[in-house]
Coordinates of C-alpha atoms and ligand atoms in Angstrom, one line a residue:
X1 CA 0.0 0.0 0.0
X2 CA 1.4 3.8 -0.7
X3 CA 2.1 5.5 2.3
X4 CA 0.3 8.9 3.0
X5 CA 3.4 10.8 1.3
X6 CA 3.0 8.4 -1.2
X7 CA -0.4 8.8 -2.2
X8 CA -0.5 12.5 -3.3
X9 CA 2.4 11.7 -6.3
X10 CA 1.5 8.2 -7.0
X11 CA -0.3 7.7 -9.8
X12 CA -2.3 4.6 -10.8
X13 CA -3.3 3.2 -13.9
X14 CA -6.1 0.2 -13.5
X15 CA -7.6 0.1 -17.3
X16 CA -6.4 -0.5 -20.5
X17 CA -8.3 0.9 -23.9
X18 CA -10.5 -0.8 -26.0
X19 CA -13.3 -0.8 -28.1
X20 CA -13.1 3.3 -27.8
X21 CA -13.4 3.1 -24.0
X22 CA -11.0 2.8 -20.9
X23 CA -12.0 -0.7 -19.4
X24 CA -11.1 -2.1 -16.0
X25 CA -8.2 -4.6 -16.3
X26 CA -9.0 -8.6 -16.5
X27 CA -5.4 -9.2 -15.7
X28 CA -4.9 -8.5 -11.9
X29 CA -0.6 -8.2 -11.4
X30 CA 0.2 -4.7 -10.4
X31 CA 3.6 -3.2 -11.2
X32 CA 5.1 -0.3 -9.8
X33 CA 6.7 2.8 -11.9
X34 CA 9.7 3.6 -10.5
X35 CA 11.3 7.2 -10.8
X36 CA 14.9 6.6 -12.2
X37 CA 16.6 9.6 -10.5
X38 CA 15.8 8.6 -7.2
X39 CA 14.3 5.7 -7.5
X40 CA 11.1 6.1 -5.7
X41 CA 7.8 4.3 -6.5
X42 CA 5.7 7.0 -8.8
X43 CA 2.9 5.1 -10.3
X44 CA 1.3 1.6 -9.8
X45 CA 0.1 0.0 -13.1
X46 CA -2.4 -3.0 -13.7
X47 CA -0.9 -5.1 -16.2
X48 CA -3.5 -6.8 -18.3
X49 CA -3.3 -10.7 -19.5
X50 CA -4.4 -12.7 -22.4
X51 CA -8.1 -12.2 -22.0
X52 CA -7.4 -8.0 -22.4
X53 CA -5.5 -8.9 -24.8
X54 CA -8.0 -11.3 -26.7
X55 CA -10.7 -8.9 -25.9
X56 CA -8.3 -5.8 -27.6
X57 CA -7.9 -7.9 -30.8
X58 CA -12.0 -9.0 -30.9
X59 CA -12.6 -4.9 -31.2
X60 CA -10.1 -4.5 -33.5
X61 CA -10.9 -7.3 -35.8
X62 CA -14.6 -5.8 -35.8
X63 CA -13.7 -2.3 -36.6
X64 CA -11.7 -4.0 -39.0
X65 CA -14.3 -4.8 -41.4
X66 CA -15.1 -1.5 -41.9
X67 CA -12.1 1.3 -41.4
X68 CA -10.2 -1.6 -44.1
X69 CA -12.5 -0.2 -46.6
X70 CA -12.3 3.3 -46.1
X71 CA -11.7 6.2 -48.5
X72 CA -7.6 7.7 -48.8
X73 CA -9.8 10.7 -47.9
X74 CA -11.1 9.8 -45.1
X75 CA -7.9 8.4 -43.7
X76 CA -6.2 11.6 -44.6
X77 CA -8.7 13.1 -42.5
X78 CA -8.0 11.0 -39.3
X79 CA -4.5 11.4 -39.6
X80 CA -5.1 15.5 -39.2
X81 CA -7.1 14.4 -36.4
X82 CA -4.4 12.3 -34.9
X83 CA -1.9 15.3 -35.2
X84 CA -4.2 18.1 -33.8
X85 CA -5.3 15.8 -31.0
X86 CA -1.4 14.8 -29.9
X87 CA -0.2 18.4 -30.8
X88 CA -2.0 19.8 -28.1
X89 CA -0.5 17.8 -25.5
X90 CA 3.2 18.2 -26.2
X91 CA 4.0 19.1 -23.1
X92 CA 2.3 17.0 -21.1
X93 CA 4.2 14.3 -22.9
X94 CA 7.4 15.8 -22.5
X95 CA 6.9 16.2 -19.0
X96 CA 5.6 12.4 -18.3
X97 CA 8.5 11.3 -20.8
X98 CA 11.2 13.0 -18.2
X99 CA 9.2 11.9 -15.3
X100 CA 9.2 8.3 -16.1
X101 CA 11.7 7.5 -17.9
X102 CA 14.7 9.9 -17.2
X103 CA 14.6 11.6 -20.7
X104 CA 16.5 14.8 -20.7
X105 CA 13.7 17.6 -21.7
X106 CA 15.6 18.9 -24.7
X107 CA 15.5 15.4 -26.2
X108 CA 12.5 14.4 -24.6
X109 CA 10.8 17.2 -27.2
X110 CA 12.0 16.2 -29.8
X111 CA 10.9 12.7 -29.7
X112 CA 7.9 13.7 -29.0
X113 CA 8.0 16.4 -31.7
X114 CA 8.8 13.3 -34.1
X115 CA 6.1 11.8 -33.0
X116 CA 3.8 14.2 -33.6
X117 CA 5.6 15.0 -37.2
X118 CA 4.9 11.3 -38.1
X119 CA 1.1 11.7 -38.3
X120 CA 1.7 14.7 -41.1
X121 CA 4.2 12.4 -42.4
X122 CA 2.0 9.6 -42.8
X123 CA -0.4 12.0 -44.3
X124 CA 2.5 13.4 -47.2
X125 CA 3.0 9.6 -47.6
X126 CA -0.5 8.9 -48.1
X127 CA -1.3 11.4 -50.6
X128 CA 2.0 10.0 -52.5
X129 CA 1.4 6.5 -52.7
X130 CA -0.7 5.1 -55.4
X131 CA -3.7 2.3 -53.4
X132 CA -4.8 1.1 -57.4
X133 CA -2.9 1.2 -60.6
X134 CA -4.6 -0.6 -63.5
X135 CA -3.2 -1.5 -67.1
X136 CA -4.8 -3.1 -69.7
X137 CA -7.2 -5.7 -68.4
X138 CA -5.6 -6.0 -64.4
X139 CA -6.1 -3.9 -61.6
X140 CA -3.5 -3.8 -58.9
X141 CA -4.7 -2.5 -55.3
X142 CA -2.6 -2.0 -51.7
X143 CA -5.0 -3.3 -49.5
X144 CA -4.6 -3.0 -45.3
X145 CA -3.1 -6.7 -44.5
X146 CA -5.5 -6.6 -41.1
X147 CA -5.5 -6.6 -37.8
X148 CA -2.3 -5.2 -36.7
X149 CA 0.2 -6.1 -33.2
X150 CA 2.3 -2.7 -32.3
X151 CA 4.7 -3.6 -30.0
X152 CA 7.5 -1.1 -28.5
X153 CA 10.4 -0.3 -26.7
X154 CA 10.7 2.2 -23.6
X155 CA 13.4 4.5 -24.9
X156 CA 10.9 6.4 -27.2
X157 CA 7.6 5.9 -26.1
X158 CA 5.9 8.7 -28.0
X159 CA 7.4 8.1 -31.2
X160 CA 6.8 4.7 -31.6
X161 CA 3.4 4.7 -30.7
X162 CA 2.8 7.8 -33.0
X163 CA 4.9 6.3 -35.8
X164 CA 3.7 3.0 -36.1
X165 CA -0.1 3.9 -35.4
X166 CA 0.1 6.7 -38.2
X167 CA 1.3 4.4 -40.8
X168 CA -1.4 1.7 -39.6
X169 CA -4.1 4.2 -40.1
X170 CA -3.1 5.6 -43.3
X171 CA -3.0 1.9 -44.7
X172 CA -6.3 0.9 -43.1
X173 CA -5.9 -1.2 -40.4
X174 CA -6.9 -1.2 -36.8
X175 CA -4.5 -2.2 -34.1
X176 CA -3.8 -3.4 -30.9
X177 CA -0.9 -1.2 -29.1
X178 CA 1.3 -3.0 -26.2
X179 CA 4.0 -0.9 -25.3
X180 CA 6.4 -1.0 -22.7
X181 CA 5.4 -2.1 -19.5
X182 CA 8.0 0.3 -18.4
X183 CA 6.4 3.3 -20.1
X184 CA 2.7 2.9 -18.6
X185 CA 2.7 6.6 -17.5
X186 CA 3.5 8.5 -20.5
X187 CA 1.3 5.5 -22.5
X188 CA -1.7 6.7 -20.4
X189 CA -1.3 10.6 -21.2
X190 CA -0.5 9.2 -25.3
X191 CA -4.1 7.6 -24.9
X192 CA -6.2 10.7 -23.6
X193 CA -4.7 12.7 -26.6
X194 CA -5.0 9.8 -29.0
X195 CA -8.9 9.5 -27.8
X196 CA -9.2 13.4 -28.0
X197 CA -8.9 12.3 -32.0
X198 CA -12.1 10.5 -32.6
X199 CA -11.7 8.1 -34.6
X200 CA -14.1 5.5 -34.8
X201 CA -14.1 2.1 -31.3
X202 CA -11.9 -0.3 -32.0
X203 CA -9.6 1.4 -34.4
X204 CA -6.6 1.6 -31.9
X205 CA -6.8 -0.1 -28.8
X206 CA -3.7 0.0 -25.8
X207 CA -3.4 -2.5 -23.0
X208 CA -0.7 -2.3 -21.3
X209 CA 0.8 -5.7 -19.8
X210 CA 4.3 -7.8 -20.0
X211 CA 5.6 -8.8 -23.5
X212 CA 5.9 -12.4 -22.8
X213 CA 2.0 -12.1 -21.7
X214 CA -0.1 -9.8 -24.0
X215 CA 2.9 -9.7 -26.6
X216 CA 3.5 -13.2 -26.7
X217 CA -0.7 -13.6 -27.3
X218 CA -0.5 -10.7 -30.5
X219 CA 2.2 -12.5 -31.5
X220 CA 0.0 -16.3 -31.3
X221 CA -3.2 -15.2 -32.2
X222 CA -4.6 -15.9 -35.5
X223 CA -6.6 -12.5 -35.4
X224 CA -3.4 -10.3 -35.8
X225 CA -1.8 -10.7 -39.4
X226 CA 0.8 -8.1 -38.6
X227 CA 3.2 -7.0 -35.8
X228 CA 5.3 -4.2 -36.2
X229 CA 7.9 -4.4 -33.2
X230 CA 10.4 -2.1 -31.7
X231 CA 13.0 -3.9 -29.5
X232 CA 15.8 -5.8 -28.7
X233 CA 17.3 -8.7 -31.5
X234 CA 16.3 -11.6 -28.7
X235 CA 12.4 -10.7 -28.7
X236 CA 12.8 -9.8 -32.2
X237 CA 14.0 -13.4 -32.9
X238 CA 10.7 -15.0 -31.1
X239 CA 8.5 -13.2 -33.1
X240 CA 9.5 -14.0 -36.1
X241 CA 9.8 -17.8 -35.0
X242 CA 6.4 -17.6 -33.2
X243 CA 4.8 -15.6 -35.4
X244 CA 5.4 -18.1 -38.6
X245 CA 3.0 -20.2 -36.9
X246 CA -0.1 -18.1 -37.8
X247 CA 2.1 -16.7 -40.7
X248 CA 2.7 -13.0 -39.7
X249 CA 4.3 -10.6 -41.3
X250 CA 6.3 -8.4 -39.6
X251 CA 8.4 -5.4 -38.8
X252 CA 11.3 -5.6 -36.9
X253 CA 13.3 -2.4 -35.4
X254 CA 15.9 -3.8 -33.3
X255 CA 19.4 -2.9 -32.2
X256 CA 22.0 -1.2 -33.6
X257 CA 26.2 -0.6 -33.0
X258 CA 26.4 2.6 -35.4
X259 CA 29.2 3.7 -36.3
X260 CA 30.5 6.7 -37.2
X261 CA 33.4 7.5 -39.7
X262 CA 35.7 10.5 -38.8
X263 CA 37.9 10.9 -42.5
X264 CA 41.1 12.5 -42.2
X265 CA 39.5 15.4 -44.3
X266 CA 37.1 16.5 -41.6
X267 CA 37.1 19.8 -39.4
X268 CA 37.2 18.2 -36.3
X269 CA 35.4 21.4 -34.5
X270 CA 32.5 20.5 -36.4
X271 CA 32.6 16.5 -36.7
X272 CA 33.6 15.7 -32.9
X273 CA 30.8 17.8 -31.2
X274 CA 28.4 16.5 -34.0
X275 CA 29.9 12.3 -33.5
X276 CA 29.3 13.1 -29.5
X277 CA 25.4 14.4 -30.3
X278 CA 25.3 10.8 -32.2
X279 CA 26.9 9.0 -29.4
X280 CA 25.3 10.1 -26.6
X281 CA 21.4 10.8 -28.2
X282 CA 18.9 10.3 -25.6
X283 CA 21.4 9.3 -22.7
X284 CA 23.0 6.5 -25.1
X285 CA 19.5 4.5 -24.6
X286 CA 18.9 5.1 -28.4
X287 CA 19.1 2.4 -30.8
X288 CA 20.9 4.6 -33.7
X289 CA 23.3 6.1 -31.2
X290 CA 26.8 6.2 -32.8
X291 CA 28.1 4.1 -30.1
X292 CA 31.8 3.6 -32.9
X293 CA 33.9 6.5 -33.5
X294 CA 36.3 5.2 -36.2
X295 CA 39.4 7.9 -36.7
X296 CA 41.9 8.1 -39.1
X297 CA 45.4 7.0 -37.4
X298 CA 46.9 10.0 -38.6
X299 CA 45.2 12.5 -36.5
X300 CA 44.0 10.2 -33.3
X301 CA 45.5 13.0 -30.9
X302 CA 43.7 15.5 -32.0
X303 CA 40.6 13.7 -32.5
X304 CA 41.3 12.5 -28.5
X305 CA 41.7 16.2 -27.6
X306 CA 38.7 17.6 -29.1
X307 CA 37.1 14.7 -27.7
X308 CA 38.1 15.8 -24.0
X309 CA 36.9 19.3 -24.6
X310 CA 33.6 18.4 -26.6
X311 CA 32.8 15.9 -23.3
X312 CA 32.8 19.6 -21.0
X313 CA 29.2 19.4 -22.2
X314 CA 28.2 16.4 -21.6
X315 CA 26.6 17.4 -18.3
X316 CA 25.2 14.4 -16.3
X317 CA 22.1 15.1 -14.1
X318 CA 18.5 16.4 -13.3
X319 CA 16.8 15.2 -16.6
X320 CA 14.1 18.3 -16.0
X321 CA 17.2 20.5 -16.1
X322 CA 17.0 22.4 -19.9
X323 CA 21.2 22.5 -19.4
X324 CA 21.7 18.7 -18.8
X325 CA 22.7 16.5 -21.7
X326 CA 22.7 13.1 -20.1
X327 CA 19.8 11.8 -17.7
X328 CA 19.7 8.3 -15.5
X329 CA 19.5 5.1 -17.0
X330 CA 15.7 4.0 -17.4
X331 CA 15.9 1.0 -14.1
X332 CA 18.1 -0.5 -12.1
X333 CA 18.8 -3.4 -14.4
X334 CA 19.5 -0.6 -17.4
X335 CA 22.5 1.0 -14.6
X336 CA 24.4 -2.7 -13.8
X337 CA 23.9 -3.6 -17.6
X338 CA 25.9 0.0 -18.6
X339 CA 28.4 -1.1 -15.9
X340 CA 29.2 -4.0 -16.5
X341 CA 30.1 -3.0 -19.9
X342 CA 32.0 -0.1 -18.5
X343 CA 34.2 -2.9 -16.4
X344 CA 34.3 -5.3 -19.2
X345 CA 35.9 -2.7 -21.7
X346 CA 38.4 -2.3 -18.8
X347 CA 39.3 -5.8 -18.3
X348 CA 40.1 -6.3 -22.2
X349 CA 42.2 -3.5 -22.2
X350 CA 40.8 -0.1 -23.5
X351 CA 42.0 3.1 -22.2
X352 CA 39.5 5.2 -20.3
X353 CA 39.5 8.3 -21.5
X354 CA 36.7 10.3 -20.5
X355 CA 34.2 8.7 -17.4
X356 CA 34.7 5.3 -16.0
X357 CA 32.7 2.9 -13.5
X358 CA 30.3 4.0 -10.9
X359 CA 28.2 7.0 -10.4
X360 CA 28.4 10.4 -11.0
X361 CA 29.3 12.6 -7.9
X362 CA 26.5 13.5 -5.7
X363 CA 23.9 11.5 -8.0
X364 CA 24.3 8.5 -5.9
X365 CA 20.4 8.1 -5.7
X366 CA 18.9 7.3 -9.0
X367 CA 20.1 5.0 -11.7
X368 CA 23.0 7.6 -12.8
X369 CA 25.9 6.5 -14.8
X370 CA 29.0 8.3 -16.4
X371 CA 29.1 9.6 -20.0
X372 CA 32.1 7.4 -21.2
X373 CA 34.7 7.1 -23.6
X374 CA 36.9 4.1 -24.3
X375 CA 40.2 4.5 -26.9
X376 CA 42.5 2.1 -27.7
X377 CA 39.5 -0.6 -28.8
X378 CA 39.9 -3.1 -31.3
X379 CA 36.4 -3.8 -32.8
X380 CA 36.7 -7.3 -31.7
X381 CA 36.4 -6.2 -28.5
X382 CA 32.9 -7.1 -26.8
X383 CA 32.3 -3.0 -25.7
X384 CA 32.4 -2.7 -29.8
X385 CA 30.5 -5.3 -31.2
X386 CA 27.2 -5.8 -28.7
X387 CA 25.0 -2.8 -28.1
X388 CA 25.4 -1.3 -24.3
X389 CA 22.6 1.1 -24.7
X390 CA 23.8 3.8 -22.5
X391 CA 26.0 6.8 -23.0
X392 CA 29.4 4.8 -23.3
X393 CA 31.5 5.5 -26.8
X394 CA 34.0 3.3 -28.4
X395 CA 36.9 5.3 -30.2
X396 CA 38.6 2.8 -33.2
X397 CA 41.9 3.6 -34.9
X398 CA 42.0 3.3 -38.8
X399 CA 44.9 3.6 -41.5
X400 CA 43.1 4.0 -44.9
X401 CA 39.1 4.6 -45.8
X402 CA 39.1 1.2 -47.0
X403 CA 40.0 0.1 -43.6
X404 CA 37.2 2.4 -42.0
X405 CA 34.4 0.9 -44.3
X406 CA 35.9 -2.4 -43.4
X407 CA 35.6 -2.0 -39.8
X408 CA 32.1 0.0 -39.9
X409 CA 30.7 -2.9 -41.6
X410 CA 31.9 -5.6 -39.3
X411 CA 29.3 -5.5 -37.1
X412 CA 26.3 -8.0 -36.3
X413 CA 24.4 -4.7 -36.9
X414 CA 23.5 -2.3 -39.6
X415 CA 20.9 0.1 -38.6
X416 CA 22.4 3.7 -38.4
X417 CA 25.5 5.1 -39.3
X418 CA 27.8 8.6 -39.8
X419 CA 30.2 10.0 -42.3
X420 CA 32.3 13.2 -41.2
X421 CA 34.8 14.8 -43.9
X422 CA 34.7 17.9 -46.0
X423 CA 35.3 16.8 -49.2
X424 CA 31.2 16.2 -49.5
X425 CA 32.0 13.6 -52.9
X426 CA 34.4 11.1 -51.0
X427 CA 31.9 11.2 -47.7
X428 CA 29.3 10.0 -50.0
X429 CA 31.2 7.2 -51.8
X430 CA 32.5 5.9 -48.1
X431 CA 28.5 6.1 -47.4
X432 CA 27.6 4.1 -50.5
X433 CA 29.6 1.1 -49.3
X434 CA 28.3 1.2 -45.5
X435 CA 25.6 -1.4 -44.5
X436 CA 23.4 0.2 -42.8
X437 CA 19.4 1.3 -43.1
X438 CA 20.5 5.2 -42.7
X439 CA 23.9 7.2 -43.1
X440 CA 24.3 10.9 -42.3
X441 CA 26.8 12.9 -43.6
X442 CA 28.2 15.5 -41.5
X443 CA 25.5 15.7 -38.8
X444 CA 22.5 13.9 -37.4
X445 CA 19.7 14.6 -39.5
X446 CA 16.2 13.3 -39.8
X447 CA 14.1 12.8 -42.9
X448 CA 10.3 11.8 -42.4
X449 CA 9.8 10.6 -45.4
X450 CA 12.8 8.5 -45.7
X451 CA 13.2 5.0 -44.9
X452 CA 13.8 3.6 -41.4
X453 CA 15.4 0.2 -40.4
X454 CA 18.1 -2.1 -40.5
X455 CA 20.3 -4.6 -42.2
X456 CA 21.5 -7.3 -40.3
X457 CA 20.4 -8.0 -36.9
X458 CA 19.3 -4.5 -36.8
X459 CA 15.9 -5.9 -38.4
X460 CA 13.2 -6.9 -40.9
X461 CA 11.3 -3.9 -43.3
X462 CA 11.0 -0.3 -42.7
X463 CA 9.3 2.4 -41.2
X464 CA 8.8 6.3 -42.1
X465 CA 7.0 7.4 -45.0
X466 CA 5.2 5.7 -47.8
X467 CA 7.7 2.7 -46.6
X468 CA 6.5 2.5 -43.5
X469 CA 2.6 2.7 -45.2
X470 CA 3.7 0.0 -47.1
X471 CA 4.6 -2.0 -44.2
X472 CA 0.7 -2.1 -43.6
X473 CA -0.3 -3.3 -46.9
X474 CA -0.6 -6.6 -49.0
X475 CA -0.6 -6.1 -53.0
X476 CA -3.8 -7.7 -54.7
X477 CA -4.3 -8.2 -58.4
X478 CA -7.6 -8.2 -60.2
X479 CA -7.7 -9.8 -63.7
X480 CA -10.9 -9.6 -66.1
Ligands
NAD1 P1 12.6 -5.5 -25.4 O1 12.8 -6.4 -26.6 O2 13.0 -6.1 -24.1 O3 11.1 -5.1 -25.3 C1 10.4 -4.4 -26.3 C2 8.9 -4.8 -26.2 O4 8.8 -6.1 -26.5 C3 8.3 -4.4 -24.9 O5 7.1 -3.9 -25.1 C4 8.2 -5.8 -24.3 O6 7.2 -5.9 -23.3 C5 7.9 -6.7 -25.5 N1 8.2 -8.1 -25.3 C6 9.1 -8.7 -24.5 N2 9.1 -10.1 -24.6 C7 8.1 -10.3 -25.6 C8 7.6 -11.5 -26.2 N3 8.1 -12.7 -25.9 N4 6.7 -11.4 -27.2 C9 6.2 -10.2 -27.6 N5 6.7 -9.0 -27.0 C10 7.6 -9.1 -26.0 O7 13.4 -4.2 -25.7 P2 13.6 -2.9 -24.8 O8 14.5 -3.2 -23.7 O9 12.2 -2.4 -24.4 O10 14.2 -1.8 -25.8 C11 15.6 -1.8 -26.0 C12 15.9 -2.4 -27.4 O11 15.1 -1.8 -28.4 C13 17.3 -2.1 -27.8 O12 17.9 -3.3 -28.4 C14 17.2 -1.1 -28.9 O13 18.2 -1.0 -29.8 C15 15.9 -1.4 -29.5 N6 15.3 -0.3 -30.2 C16 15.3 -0.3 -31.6 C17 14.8 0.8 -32.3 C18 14.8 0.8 -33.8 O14 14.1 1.7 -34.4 N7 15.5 0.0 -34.5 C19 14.4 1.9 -31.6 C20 14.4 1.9 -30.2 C21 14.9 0.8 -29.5

């Protein structure tokens, strides 16, 4: 029970939604929401089970029948709807986003700026992408593939829900959301503005419960012909085995080692502060983070040195605090996963160069860790080939470009990568031979409309844009 202190801050969460309504939980296991910068209890949530669940996918698969067939127009229209509806709570998500999960509130913003941008996005796609083509005597139409499983990750809780539900709607289908467990707070303020939208019962529907319970029955049930999934490779891998049971198709956006190229061309007082934006994006808990620097032998001094002085900024702390740059790790778990890397970079023998083990001074209470940077790795070296999701960058000496493309490319991954030199024609022939979903050149950048995913472990299809639309469809000839 919450003590008296306790009950003014804690908030509690007891319904899921479905069917156009918030519904009392079948599923009776309560979790708490812990705060990760002091690690006090800030919300109790009802997780629901396989009934919710089954109940979640019966409205969808009814609303199916209808919202399947109709109009672009109409669709268009929901998608504005969507976009005024989470527009006008911004803040609030911001605010929840920092609250629950540590997000530093000038990154915070943004992802929930992108996830507001992906409903216009979805929109622009929309318009572009052609639902019937017809030549001669055959008709070819992009029909919604049915009821669809969105499954995601804690890091970015608006965007995901906001990225994948916009490109469900504009393709037609109704869903079934399950996101984090671990995001149930900002989840529930996402829900109030997404039912602010109106869009007609059972078109989206949220309960919130553990992946290997209301997951694992999306990913079983025969009613769900699609789950689009943001997460690690491990839970990736199940789906796709348990999924070919009922023959799913999926989406999956998992991990990523990105890497970013430093050329021996590059202004280093440009590339550096723009590699350690990469690096440390969203606390290091972000799955394109450019967790590899690669730079050129030549110049690895000075690269080090404008390391040390671009790291001044790199301000560990309050995550509410506009001037911070790097917030706690999400849980407990997240903090003695970040340090065990930390130790085990030690152990095989790269240098510390900026950070190290344990917590930041006088942040002993919440789930704080130190913005780190390792030199003298080899990329065989377990710190540079498994993803530590946390603010900790790996610094890799090259000779020649070809070495640097060989290197960025040796990774289980391929989901994100960077390109930093100032002669703009060689940055893009180095990017050409990268495998990776995404490559920026010269600084992180973000296009709606282009594709999102990986290669590799990093995943299966994409999202964004008319690709991510796409993603929701199933191609269907008519022949006379
Ligand atoms: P996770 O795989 O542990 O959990 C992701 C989601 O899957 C959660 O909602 C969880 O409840 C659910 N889940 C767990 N077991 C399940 C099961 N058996 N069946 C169905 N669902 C199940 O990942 P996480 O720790 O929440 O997120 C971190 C990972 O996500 C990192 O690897 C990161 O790289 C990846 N990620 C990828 C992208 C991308 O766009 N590629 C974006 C953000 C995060």
């Amino acid at each position: 029970m919450p003590t008296v202190a306790e009950k003014d801050t804690v908030k509690t969460i007891r319904t899921h939604y479905i069917d156009g309504a918030f519904v009392e939980s079948h599923g009776r296991e309560v979790m708490d929401v812990i705060k990760p910068t002091n690690g006090k209890v800030i919300g109790r949530v009802t997780l629901g089970d396989e009934e919710d669940t089954r109940h979640a996918i019966a409205a969808a698969k009814y609303a199916f029948a209808s919202f399947s067939r109709t109009a672009k127009e109409e669709r268009l229209r929901y998608l504005r709807q969507l976009h005024e509806a989470v527009s006008a709570r911004i803040d609030d998500l911001t605010a929840i986003m920092v609250e629950e999960y540590g997000g530093v509130v000038r990154f915070a913003r943004l992802i929930v700026e992108s996830g507001v941008t992906a409903f216009a996005a979805a929109e622009k796609g929309l318009q572009e992408l052609p639902l019937r083509q017809s030549w001669g005597k055959t008709t070819v139409t992009l029909e919604p593939v049915g009821v669809a499983g969105l499954i995601t990750a804690w890091n970015a809780n608006a965007l995901f829900i906001c990225l994948k539900l916009a490109s469900a709607v504009a393709a037609g289908c109704t869903v079934v959301l399950k996101p984090s467990e671990m995001s149930s707070l900002q989840t529930r303020v996402m829900v109030e503005a997404l039912n602010a939208a109106e869009l007609p019962k059972g078109v989206f529907n949220v309960v919130t419960g553990l992946g290997t319970v209301v997951g694992a029955e999306l990913v079983r049930n025969p009613d769900v012909a699609k789950i689009s999934f943001t997460g690690s490779v491990a839970v990736g891998e199940a789906i796709m085995r348990d999924g070919a049971a009922t023959m799913k198709r999926v989406t999956l956006e998992l991990g990523g080692k990105s890497p970013t190229i430093v050329l021996d061309d590059a202004a280093l007082d440009k590339a550096i502060p723009s590699a350690l934006i990469l690096a440390f994006l969203n606390s290091g808990q972000a799955c394109a983070a450019g967790t590899r620097l690669l730079a050129p032998k030549s110049r690895l001094d000075e690269v080090k040195r404008a390391i040390q002085e671009g790291m001044r900024a790199y301000t560990v702390g309050d995550p509410a605090d506009p001037n911070i740059m790097v917030g706690p790790m999400v849980s407990q778990k997240q903090y003695e996963r970040v340090e065990s890397y930390i130790r085990k970079g030690i152990e095989e023998g790269a240098e510390v160069l900026v950070g190290g083990e344990g917590r930041p001074k006088g942040l002993e209470a919440g789930y704080f860790v130190k913005p780190t940077v390792f030199v003298n790795v080899k990329n065989d070296m377990t710190i540079a080939q498994e993803e530590i999701f946390g603010p900790v960058l790996s610094v890799i000496a090259y000779d020649s470009e070809d070495e640097a493309i060989r290197i960025a490319n040796d990774s289980k991954y391929g989901l994100h990568s960077a390109v930093m030199g100032t002669d703009l024609d060689r940055a893009r022939r180095v990017a050409s031979q990268l495998r990776a979903g995404r490559v920026v050149i010269n600084n992180m950048t973000d296009d709606p409309q282009a594709p999102w995913g990986g290669f590799k472990y990093s995943g299966v299809g994409r999202e964004y844009g008319k690709y991510g639309i796409e993603a929701f469809l199933e191609p269907k000839a008519i022949l006379e």
